[in-house]
PDB file of C-alpha atoms in Angstrom:
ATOM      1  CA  UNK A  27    -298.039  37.211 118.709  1.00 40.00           C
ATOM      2  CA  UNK A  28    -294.686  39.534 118.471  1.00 42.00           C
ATOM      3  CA  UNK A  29    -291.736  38.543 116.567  1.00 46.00           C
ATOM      4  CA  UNK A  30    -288.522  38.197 118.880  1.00 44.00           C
ATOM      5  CA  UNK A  31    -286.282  39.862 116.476  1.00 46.00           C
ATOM      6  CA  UNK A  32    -288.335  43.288 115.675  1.00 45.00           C
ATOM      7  CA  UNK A  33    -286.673  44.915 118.817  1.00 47.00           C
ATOM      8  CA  UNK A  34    -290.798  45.633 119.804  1.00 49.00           C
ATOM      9  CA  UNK A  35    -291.511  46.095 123.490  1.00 50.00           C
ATOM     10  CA  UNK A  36    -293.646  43.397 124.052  1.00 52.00           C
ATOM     11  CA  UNK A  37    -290.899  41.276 123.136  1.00 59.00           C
ATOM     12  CA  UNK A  38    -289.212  41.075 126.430  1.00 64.00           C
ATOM     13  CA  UNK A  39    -286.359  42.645 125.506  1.00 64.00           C
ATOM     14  CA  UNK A  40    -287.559  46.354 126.646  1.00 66.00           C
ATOM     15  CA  UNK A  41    -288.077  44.554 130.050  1.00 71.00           C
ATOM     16  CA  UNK A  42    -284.055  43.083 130.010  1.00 70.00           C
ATOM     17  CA  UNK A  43    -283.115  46.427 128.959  1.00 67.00           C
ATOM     18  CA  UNK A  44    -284.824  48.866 131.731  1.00 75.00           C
ATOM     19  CA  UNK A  45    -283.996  45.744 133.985  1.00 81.00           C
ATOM     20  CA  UNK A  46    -280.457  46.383 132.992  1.00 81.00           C
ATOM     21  CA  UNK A  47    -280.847  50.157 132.938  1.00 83.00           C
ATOM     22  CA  UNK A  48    -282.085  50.288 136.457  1.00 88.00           C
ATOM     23  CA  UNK A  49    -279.310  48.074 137.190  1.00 88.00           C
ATOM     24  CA  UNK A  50    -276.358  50.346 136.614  1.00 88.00           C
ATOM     25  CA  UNK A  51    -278.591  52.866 138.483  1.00 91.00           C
ATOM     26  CA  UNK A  52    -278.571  51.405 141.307  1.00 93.00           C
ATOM     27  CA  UNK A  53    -274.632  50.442 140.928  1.00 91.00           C
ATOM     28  CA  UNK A  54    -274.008  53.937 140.421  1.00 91.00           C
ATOM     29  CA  UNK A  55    -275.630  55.010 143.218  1.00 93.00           C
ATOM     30  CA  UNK A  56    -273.546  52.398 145.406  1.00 92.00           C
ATOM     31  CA  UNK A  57    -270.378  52.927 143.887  1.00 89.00           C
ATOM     32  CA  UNK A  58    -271.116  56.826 144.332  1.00 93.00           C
ATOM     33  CA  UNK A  59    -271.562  56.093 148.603  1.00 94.00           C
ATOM     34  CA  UNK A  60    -268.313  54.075 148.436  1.00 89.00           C
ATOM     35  CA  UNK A  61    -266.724  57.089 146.764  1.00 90.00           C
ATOM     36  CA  UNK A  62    -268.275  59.255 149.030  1.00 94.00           C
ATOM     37  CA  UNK A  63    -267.587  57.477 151.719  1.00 91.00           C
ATOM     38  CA  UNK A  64    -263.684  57.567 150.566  1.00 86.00           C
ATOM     39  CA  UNK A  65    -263.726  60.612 150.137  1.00 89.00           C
ATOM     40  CA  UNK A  66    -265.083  61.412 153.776  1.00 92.00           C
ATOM     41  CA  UNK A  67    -262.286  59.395 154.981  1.00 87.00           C
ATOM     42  CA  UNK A  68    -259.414  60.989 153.301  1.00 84.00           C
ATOM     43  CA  UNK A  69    -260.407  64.425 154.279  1.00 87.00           C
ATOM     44  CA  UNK A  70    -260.960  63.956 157.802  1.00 87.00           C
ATOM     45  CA  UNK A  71    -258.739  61.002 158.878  1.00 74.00           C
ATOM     46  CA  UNK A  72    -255.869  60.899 156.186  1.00 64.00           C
ATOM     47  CA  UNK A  73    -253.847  58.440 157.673  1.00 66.00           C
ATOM     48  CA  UNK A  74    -256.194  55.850 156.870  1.00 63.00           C
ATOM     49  CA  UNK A  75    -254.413  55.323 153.707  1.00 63.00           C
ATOM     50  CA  UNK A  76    -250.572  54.838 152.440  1.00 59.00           C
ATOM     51  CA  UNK A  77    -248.174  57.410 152.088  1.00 59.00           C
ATOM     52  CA  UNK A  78    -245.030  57.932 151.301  1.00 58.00           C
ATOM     53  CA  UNK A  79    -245.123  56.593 147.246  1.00 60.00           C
ATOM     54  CA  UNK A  80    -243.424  59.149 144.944  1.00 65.00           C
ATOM     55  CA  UNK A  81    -245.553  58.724 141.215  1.00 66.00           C
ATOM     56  CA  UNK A  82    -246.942  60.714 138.539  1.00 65.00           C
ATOM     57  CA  UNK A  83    -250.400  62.045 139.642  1.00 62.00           C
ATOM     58  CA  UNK A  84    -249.089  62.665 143.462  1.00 69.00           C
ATOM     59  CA  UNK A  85    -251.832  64.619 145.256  1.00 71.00           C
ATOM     60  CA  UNK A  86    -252.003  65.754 148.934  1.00 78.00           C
ATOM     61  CA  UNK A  87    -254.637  62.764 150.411  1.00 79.00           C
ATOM     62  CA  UNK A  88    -257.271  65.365 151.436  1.00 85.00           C
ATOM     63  CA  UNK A  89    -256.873  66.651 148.330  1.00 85.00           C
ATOM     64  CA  UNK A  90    -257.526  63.036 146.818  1.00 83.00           C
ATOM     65  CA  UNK A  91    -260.598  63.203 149.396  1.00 87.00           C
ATOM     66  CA  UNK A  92    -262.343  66.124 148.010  1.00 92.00           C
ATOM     67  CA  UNK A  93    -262.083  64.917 144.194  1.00 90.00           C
ATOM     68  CA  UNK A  94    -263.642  61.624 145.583  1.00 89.00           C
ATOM     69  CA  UNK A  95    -266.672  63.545 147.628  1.00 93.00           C
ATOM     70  CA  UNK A  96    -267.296  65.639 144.839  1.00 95.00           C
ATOM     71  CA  UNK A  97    -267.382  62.924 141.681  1.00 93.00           C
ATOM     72  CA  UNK A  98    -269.690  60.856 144.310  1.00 93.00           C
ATOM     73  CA  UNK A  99    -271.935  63.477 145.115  1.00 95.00           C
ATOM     74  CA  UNK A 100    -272.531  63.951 141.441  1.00 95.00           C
ATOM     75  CA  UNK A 101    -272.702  60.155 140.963  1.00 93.00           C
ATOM     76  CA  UNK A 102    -274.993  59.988 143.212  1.00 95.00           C
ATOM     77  CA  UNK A 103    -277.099  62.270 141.575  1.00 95.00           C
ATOM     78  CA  UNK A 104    -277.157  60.758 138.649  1.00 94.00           C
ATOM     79  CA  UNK A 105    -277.603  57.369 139.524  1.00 93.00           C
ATOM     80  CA  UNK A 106    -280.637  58.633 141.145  1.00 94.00           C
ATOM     81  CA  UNK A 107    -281.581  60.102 137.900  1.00 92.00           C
ATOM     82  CA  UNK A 108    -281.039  56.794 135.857  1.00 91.00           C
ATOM     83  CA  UNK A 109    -283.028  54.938 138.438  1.00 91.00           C
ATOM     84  CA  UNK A 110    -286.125  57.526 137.862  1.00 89.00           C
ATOM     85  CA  UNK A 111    -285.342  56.950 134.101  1.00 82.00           C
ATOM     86  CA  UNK A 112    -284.283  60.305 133.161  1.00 84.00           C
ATOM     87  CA  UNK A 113    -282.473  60.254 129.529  1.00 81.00           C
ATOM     88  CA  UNK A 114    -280.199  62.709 130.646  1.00 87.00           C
ATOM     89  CA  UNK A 115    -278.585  60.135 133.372  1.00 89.00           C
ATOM     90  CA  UNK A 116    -277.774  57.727 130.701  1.00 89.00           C
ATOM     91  CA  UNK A 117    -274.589  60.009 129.089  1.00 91.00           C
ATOM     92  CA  UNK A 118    -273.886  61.742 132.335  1.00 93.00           C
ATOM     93  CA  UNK A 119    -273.773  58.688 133.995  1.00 93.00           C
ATOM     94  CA  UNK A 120    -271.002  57.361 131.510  1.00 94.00           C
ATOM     95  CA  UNK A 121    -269.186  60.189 131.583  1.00 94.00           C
ATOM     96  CA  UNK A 122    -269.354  60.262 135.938  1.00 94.00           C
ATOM     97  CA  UNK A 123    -268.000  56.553 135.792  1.00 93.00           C
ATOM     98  CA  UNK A 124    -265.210  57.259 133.462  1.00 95.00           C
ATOM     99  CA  UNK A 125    -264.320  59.965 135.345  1.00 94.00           C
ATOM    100  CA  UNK A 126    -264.476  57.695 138.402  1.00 91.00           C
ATOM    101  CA  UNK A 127    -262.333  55.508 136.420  1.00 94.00           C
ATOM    102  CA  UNK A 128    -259.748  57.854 135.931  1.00 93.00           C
ATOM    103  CA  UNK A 129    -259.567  59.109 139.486  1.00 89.00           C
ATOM    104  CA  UNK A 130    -259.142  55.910 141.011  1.00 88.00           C
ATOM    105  CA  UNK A 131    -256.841  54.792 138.599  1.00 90.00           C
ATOM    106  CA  UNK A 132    -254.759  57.302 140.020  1.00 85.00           C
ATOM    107  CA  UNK A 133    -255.154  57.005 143.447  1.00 82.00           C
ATOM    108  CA  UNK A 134    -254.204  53.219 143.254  1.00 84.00           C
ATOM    109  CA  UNK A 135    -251.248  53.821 145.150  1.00 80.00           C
ATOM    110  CA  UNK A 136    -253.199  54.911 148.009  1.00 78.00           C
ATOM    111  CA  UNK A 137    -255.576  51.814 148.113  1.00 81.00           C
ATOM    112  CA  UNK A 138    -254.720  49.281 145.483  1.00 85.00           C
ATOM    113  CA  UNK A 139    -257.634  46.348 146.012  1.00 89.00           C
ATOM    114  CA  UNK A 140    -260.237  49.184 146.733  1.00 87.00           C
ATOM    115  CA  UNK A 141    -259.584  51.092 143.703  1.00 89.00           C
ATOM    116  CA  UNK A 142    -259.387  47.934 141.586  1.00 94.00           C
ATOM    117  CA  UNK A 143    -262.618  46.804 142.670  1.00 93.00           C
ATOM    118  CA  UNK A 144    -264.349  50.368 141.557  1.00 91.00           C
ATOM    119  CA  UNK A 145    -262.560  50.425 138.516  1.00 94.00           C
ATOM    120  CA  UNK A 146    -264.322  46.856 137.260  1.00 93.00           C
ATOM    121  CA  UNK A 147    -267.749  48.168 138.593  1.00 91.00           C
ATOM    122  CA  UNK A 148    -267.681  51.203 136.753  1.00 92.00           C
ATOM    123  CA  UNK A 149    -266.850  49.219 133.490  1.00 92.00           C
ATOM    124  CA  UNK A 150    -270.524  47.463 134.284  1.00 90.00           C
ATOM    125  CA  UNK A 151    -272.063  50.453 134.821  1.00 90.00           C
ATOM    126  CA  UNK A 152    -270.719  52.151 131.627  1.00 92.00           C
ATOM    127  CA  UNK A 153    -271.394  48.650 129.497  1.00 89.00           C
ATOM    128  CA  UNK A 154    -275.027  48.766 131.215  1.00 87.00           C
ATOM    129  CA  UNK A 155    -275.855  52.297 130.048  1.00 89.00           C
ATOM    130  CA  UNK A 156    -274.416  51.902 126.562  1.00 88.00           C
ATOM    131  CA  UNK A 157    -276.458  48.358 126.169  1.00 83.00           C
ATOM    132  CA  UNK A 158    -279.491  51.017 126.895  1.00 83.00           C
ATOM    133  CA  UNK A 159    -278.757  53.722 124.654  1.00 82.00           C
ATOM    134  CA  UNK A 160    -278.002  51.080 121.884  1.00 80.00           C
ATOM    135  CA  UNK A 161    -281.462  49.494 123.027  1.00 77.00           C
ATOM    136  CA  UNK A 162    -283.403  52.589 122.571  1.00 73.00           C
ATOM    137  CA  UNK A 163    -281.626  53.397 119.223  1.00 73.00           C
ATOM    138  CA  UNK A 164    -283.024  50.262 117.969  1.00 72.00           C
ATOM    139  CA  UNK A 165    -286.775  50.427 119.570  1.00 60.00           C
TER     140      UNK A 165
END
């Protein structure tokens, strides 16, 4: 019989945590199409989106396009990674969704709701991955 709190793996909690793991793999991978998809969009149809708005971080839209292709082609690469449970995907794919964060932070302007709605699901895939690293820290 295991004990529940020693953090063993045949305590379940190895299964939540890969469960979760695989989980913000396969979010990362989806978020990266959406950004990919974006990204696609902006670059070869740029009128698609809203312009006109005079702010801080103003960019040329098919310049916003290629910095969207580009952090989803690497997102997608890593969520892949993360998915075939490669410890290297883990901080890389932290770092990928901040830096998702960030981008579409600033391109709010552009595409308010849409941006929004990638911002909260790269918060679950960055509290996923660090619920896994803090797992295997204590395994």
């Amino acid at each position: 019989m295991s004990n529940s709190s020693s953090g063993r793996r045949g305590d379940g909690s190895y299964a939540v945590a890969y469960g979760v793991t695989t989980f913000a793999g396969a979010l990362l991978t989806v978020v990266s199409v959406f950004q990919i998809l974006e990204g696609i969009t902006a670059i070869a149809n740029d009128t698609v989106f809203v312009r006109g708005l005079n702010y801080t971080w103003q960019f040329n839209i098919q310049t916003w396009g290629w910095i969207h292709l580009i952090i989803g082609l690497i997102a997608l690469a890593t969520g892949i990674g993360i998915i075939m449970g490669q410890t290297w995907g883990y901080l890389i794919g932290i770092g990928i969704a901040a830096l998702s964060m960030l981008s579409n932070f600033m391109f709010m302007p552009y595409y308010p709701f849409w941006s929004l709605a990638i911002i909260a699901l790269d918060v679950l895939i960055i509290w996923a991955l660090c619920n896994q690293i803090a797992n295997d820290r204590t395994v």
